[in-house]
Amino acid sequence: TYISSGESRTVTVSRDIDVRVRDDARFRVVDVESDVQVSDSGTLAVELENTGSEPATNADVRLTSAAGVLTFGGGTSSTARIAELAPGETATVVYDVEVAASSAVRSYAVTGQVDFEDPDGITRTDDTLSFGVLPQREQHFSVDNVSADLRVGEDGDVYGTVTNDGPATARNVVVRYA
């Protein structure tokens, strides 16, 4: 069809289509707990809830750090598995994490996705997980009341008081001096 300049033509086509809303499993972060400190390693426990109306099996929960100072065993991401999670049920997955030295004590962004099988055995993905991880400040110790009974050419002792200034309880502490 020839349309002369300045003319326009609009065509409207109507069709009926069937739309099916899947009742797949969906996930939300219920709780996040971590004992990691700046300049140290620790654990990150993430509790997930299946908010959908279908169960999820073989759910691989992959978390990714958006900040280079928060890593999962040296890498930017890590995956944990939940064998099965029914609708309304929660499960906790635990990851090993590290925070680099001299990092700021602030919340670091973590995103996640869950790859799972639906009741028909079809692999689905929910990539809506997002939360923050707040590390504790770096562990500090102070040494006070230092004295010694050392003499040139003889053995002696050095005395002092070592105080754990926190933020966490220290176990199996070894004191080294130069």
PDB file of C-alpha atoms in Angstrom:
ATOM      1  CA  THR A   1       0.000   0.000   0.000  1.00  0.00           C
ATOM      2  CA  TYR A   2       1.244   3.427  -0.957  1.00  0.00           C
ATOM      3  CA  ILE A   3       0.920   6.164   1.690  1.00  0.00           C
ATOM      4  CA  SER A   4       1.581   9.687   0.575  1.00  0.00           C
ATOM      5  CA  SER A   5       3.722  11.949   2.664  1.00  0.00           C
ATOM      6  CA  GLY A   6       1.967  13.451   5.677  1.00  0.00           C
ATOM      7  CA  GLU A   7      -0.462  10.574   6.039  1.00  0.00           C
ATOM      8  CA  SER A   8      -0.262   8.032   8.793  1.00  0.00           C
ATOM      9  CA  ARG A   9      -1.916   4.729   9.302  1.00  0.00           C
ATOM     10  CA  THR A  10      -2.523   2.769  12.514  1.00  0.00           C
ATOM     11  CA  VAL A  11      -3.376  -0.916  12.670  1.00  0.00           C
ATOM     12  CA  THR A  12      -4.692  -2.530  15.837  1.00  0.00           C
ATOM     13  CA  VAL A  13      -4.654  -6.302  16.235  1.00  0.00           C
ATOM     14  CA  SER A  14      -6.434  -8.025  19.119  1.00  0.00           C
ATOM     15  CA  ARG A  15      -5.549 -11.520  20.244  1.00  0.00           C
ATOM     16  CA  ASP A  16      -6.465 -13.632  23.264  1.00  0.00           C
ATOM     17  CA  ILE A  17      -3.531 -15.128  25.126  1.00  0.00           C
ATOM     18  CA  ASP A  18      -3.327 -17.327  28.184  1.00  0.00           C
ATOM     19  CA  VAL A  19      -1.136 -16.026  30.992  1.00  0.00           C
ATOM     20  CA  ARG A  20      -0.037 -18.419  33.692  1.00  0.00           C
ATOM     21  CA  VAL A  21       1.436 -17.104  36.921  1.00  0.00           C
ATOM     22  CA  ARG A  22       3.777 -19.733  38.310  1.00  0.00           C
ATOM     23  CA  ASP A  23       3.477 -20.761  41.925  1.00  0.00           C
ATOM     24  CA  ASP A  24       7.236 -21.384  42.157  1.00  0.00           C
ATOM     25  CA  ALA A  25       9.205 -21.138  45.320  1.00  0.00           C
ATOM     26  CA  ARG A  26      10.378 -17.623  46.164  1.00  0.00           C
ATOM     27  CA  PHE A  27      12.937 -16.719  48.787  1.00  0.00           C
ATOM     28  CA  ARG A  28      13.556 -13.915  51.249  1.00  0.00           C
ATOM     29  CA  VAL A  29      16.305 -13.295  53.776  1.00  0.00           C
ATOM     30  CA  VAL A  30      14.868 -13.632  57.288  1.00  0.00           C
ATOM     31  CA  ASP A  31      18.053 -13.127  59.331  1.00  0.00           C
ATOM     32  CA  VAL A  32      21.774 -12.475  58.840  1.00  0.00           C
ATOM     33  CA  GLU A  33      24.381 -13.149  61.555  1.00  0.00           C
ATOM     34  CA  SER A  34      28.138 -12.824  61.296  1.00  0.00           C
ATOM     35  CA  ASP A  35      31.061 -12.947  63.714  1.00  0.00           C
ATOM     36  CA  VAL A  36      33.643 -11.703  61.192  1.00  0.00           C
ATOM     37  CA  GLN A  37      35.975  -8.902  62.243  1.00  0.00           C
ATOM     38  CA  VAL A  38      38.016  -6.491  60.164  1.00  0.00           C
ATOM     39  CA  SER A  39      41.387  -8.095  59.326  1.00  0.00           C
ATOM     40  CA  ASP A  40      40.115 -11.588  60.176  1.00  0.00           C
ATOM     41  CA  SER A  41      37.932 -14.455  59.022  1.00  0.00           C
ATOM     42  CA  GLY A  42      34.659 -15.691  60.462  1.00  0.00           C
ATOM     43  CA  THR A  43      31.275 -17.085  59.489  1.00  0.00           C
ATOM     44  CA  LEU A  44      28.197 -15.635  57.839  1.00  0.00           C
ATOM     45  CA  ALA A  45      24.886 -17.392  58.592  1.00  0.00           C
ATOM     46  CA  VAL A  46      21.934 -16.499  56.360  1.00  0.00           C
ATOM     47  CA  GLU A  47      18.425 -17.712  57.185  1.00  0.00           C
ATOM     48  CA  LEU A  48      16.162 -18.009  54.123  1.00  0.00           C
ATOM     49  CA  GLU A  49      12.408 -18.540  53.937  1.00  0.00           C
ATOM     50  CA  ASN A  50      10.517 -20.078  51.026  1.00  0.00           C
ATOM     51  CA  THR A  51       7.716 -17.526  50.576  1.00  0.00           C
ATOM     52  CA  GLY A  52       6.293 -19.227  47.478  1.00  0.00           C
ATOM     53  CA  SER A  53       3.579 -21.835  47.337  1.00  0.00           C
ATOM     54  CA  GLU A  54       5.693 -24.669  45.903  1.00  0.00           C
ATOM     55  CA  PRO A  55       8.562 -26.616  47.507  1.00  0.00           C
ATOM     56  CA  ALA A  56      12.124 -26.169  46.272  1.00  0.00           C
ATOM     57  CA  THR A  57      14.599 -29.038  46.073  1.00  0.00           C
ATOM     58  CA  ASN A  58      18.359 -29.003  45.473  1.00  0.00           C
ATOM     59  CA  ALA A  59      18.433 -25.266  46.153  1.00  0.00           C
ATOM     60  CA  ASP A  60      21.896 -23.842  45.486  1.00  0.00           C
ATOM     61  CA  VAL A  61      22.227 -20.523  47.313  1.00  0.00           C
ATOM     62  CA  ARG A  62      24.995 -18.454  45.688  1.00  0.00           C
ATOM     63  CA  LEU A  63      26.074 -15.286  47.510  1.00  0.00           C
ATOM     64  CA  THR A  64      28.250 -12.630  45.876  1.00  0.00           C
ATOM     65  CA  SER A  65      30.069  -9.750  47.551  1.00  0.00           C
ATOM     66  CA  ALA A  66      29.913  -6.400  45.797  1.00  0.00           C
ATOM     67  CA  ALA A  67      32.919  -5.139  47.795  1.00  0.00           C
ATOM     68  CA  GLY A  68      36.428  -6.477  47.290  1.00  0.00           C
ATOM     69  CA  VAL A  69      37.193  -6.239  51.025  1.00  0.00           C
ATOM     70  CA  LEU A  70      34.514  -8.812  51.959  1.00  0.00           C
ATOM     71  CA  THR A  71      35.362 -12.191  50.451  1.00  0.00           C
ATOM     72  CA  PHE A  72      34.230 -15.786  50.681  1.00  0.00           C
ATOM     73  CA  GLY A  73      37.451 -17.679  51.388  1.00  0.00           C
ATOM     74  CA  GLY A  74      39.352 -15.302  49.094  1.00  0.00           C
ATOM     75  CA  GLY A  75      36.767 -15.298  46.282  1.00  0.00           C
ATOM     76  CA  THR A  76      33.905 -12.957  45.475  1.00  0.00           C
ATOM     77  CA  SER A  77      31.200 -15.623  45.801  1.00  0.00           C
ATOM     78  CA  SER A  78      30.310 -18.949  47.362  1.00  0.00           C
ATOM     79  CA  THR A  79      27.488 -21.489  47.046  1.00  0.00           C
ATOM     80  CA  ALA A  80      25.744 -23.597  49.698  1.00  0.00           C
ATOM     81  CA  ARG A  81      22.984 -26.161  49.182  1.00  0.00           C
ATOM     82  CA  ILE A  82      19.622 -26.688  50.847  1.00  0.00           C
ATOM     83  CA  ALA A  83      18.277 -30.164  50.026  1.00  0.00           C
ATOM     84  CA  GLU A  84      14.598 -29.218  50.301  1.00  0.00           C
ATOM     85  CA  LEU A  85      12.617 -26.223  51.482  1.00  0.00           C
ATOM     86  CA  ALA A  86       8.827 -26.418  51.755  1.00  0.00           C
ATOM     87  CA  PRO A  87       6.560 -23.354  51.484  1.00  0.00           C
ATOM     88  CA  GLY A  88       6.746 -21.271  54.671  1.00  0.00           C
ATOM     89  CA  GLU A  89       9.795 -23.188  55.897  1.00  0.00           C
ATOM     90  CA  THR A  90      13.172 -21.612  56.731  1.00  0.00           C
ATOM     91  CA  ALA A  91      16.723 -22.936  56.506  1.00  0.00           C
ATOM     92  CA  THR A  92      20.100 -21.476  57.420  1.00  0.00           C
ATOM     93  CA  VAL A  93      23.157 -21.647  55.177  1.00  0.00           C
ATOM     94  CA  VAL A  94      26.619 -20.846  56.556  1.00  0.00           C
ATOM     95  CA  TYR A  95      29.573 -19.389  54.658  1.00  0.00           C
ATOM     96  CA  ASP A  96      33.223 -18.705  55.561  1.00  0.00           C
ATOM     97  CA  VAL A  97      33.987 -15.008  55.042  1.00  0.00           C
ATOM     98  CA  GLU A  98      36.956 -12.669  55.448  1.00  0.00           C
ATOM     99  CA  VAL A  99      37.262  -8.901  55.761  1.00  0.00           C
ATOM    100  CA  ALA A 100      40.488  -7.239  54.638  1.00  0.00           C
ATOM    101  CA  ALA A 101      42.737  -5.320  57.019  1.00  0.00           C
ATOM    102  CA  SER A 102      42.085  -1.587  57.430  1.00  0.00           C
ATOM    103  CA  SER A 103      38.543  -1.917  56.054  1.00  0.00           C
ATOM    104  CA  ALA A 104      35.882   0.453  57.302  1.00  0.00           C
ATOM    105  CA  VAL A 105      33.368  -0.852  59.822  1.00  0.00           C
ATOM    106  CA  ARG A 106      30.258  -0.438  57.684  1.00  0.00           C
ATOM    107  CA  SER A 107      27.634  -2.597  56.028  1.00  0.00           C
ATOM    108  CA  TYR A 108      28.918  -4.324  52.872  1.00  0.00           C
ATOM    109  CA  ALA A 109      26.421  -5.271  50.146  1.00  0.00           C
ATOM    110  CA  VAL A 110      25.860  -8.943  49.355  1.00  0.00           C
ATOM    111  CA  THR A 111      23.530 -10.186  46.625  1.00  0.00           C
ATOM    112  CA  GLY A 112      22.334 -13.705  46.059  1.00  0.00           C
ATOM    113  CA  GLN A 113      20.466 -16.061  43.856  1.00  0.00           C
ATOM    114  CA  VAL A 114      18.851 -19.421  44.443  1.00  0.00           C
ATOM    115  CA  ASP A 115      18.858 -22.037  41.673  1.00  0.00           C
ATOM    116  CA  PHE A 116      16.378 -24.789  42.541  1.00  0.00           C
ATOM    117  CA  GLU A 117      14.205 -27.531  41.103  1.00  0.00           C
ATOM    118  CA  ASP A 118      10.424 -27.141  41.129  1.00  0.00           C
ATOM    119  CA  PRO A 119       8.068 -30.134  41.725  1.00  0.00           C
ATOM    120  CA  ASP A 120       8.227 -30.928  37.985  1.00  0.00           C
ATOM    121  CA  GLY A 121      12.032 -31.182  38.091  1.00  0.00           C
ATOM    122  CA  ILE A 122      12.490 -27.942  36.124  1.00  0.00           C
ATOM    123  CA  THR A 123      15.374 -25.715  37.212  1.00  0.00           C
ATOM    124  CA  ARG A 124      14.240 -22.232  38.274  1.00  0.00           C
ATOM    125  CA  THR A 125      16.115 -19.178  39.564  1.00  0.00           C
ATOM    126  CA  ASP A 126      15.242 -16.529  42.127  1.00  0.00           C
ATOM    127  CA  ASP A 127      17.847 -13.754  41.951  1.00  0.00           C
ATOM    128  CA  THR A 128      16.239 -11.226  44.291  1.00  0.00           C
ATOM    129  CA  LEU A 129      18.330 -11.740  47.454  1.00  0.00           C
ATOM    130  CA  SER A 130      20.101  -8.669  48.826  1.00  0.00           C
ATOM    131  CA  PHE A 131      21.376  -7.749  52.288  1.00  0.00           C
ATOM    132  CA  GLY A 132      24.300  -6.183  54.133  1.00  0.00           C
ATOM    133  CA  VAL A 133      27.079  -7.632  56.281  1.00  0.00           C
ATOM    134  CA  LEU A 134      28.431  -5.465  59.106  1.00  0.00           C
ATOM    135  CA  PRO A 135      31.824  -6.686  60.388  1.00  0.00           C
ATOM    136  CA  GLN A 136      33.012  -5.992  63.914  1.00  0.00           C
ATOM    137  CA  ARG A 137      35.977  -3.690  64.364  1.00  0.00           C
ATOM    138  CA  GLU A 138      39.465  -5.179  64.335  1.00  0.00           C
ATOM    139  CA  GLN A 139      40.597  -7.004  67.480  1.00  0.00           C
ATOM    140  CA  HIS A 140      42.895  -4.893  69.689  1.00  0.00           C
ATOM    141  CA  PHE A 141      45.149  -5.617  72.658  1.00  0.00           C
ATOM    142  CA  SER A 142      47.095  -3.245  74.853  1.00  0.00           C
ATOM    143  CA  VAL A 143      50.192  -3.878  76.974  1.00  0.00           C
ATOM    144  CA  ASP A 144      50.714  -1.924  80.213  1.00  0.00           C
ATOM    145  CA  ASN A 145      52.884  -2.036  83.340  1.00  0.00           C
ATOM    146  CA  VAL A 146      55.917  -3.319  81.452  1.00  0.00           C
ATOM    147  CA  SER A 147      59.001  -3.976  83.568  1.00  0.00           C
ATOM    148  CA  ALA A 148      62.060  -6.219  83.369  1.00  0.00           C
ATOM    149  CA  ASP A 149      64.889  -7.583  85.497  1.00  0.00           C
ATOM    150  CA  LEU A 150      67.251  -7.992  82.535  1.00  0.00           C
ATOM    151  CA  ARG A 151      71.032  -7.544  82.830  1.00  0.00           C
ATOM    152  CA  VAL A 152      73.604  -7.536  80.062  1.00  0.00           C
ATOM    153  CA  GLY A 153      74.851 -11.050  79.395  1.00  0.00           C
ATOM    154  CA  GLU A 154      72.321 -12.724  81.732  1.00  0.00           C
ATOM    155  CA  ASP A 155      68.886 -14.270  81.422  1.00  0.00           C
ATOM    156  CA  GLY A 156      65.977 -12.353  82.878  1.00  0.00           C
ATOM    157  CA  ASP A 157      62.256 -11.818  82.732  1.00  0.00           C
ATOM    158  CA  VAL A 158      59.949  -9.238  81.143  1.00  0.00           C
ATOM    159  CA  TYR A 159      56.669  -8.537  82.937  1.00  0.00           C
ATOM    160  CA  GLY A 160      53.553  -6.789  81.705  1.00  0.00           C
ATOM    161  CA  THR A 161      49.790  -6.817  81.606  1.00  0.00           C
ATOM    162  CA  VAL A 162      48.087  -7.731  78.316  1.00  0.00           C
ATOM    163  CA  THR A 163      44.511  -6.480  78.052  1.00  0.00           C
ATOM    164  CA  ASN A 164      41.986  -7.596  75.450  1.00  0.00           C
ATOM    165  CA  ASP A 165      40.419  -4.304  74.302  1.00  0.00           C
ATOM    166  CA  GLY A 166      37.854  -6.182  72.165  1.00  0.00           C
ATOM    167  CA  PRO A 167      35.510  -6.335  70.529  1.00  0.00           C
ATOM    168  CA  ALA A 168      35.443 -10.135  70.913  1.00  0.00           C
ATOM    169  CA  THR A 169      36.645 -12.703  73.419  1.00  0.00           C
ATOM    170  CA  ALA A 170      40.120 -13.962  72.492  1.00  0.00           C
ATOM    171  CA  ARG A 171      41.013 -17.619  72.898  1.00  0.00           C
ATOM    172  CA  ASN A 172      44.402 -19.355  72.723  1.00  0.00           C
ATOM    173  CA  VAL A 173      46.284 -16.043  72.834  1.00  0.00           C
ATOM    174  CA  VAL A 174      50.019 -16.172  72.198  1.00  0.00           C
ATOM    175  CA  VAL A 175      52.192 -13.195  73.149  1.00  0.00           C
ATOM    176  CA  ARG A 176      55.304 -12.624  71.021  1.00  0.00           C
ATOM    177  CA  TYR A 177      57.827  -9.882  71.572  1.00  0.00           C
ATOM    178  CA  ALA A 178      60.805  -8.712  69.597  1.00  0.00           C
TER     179      ALA A 178
END
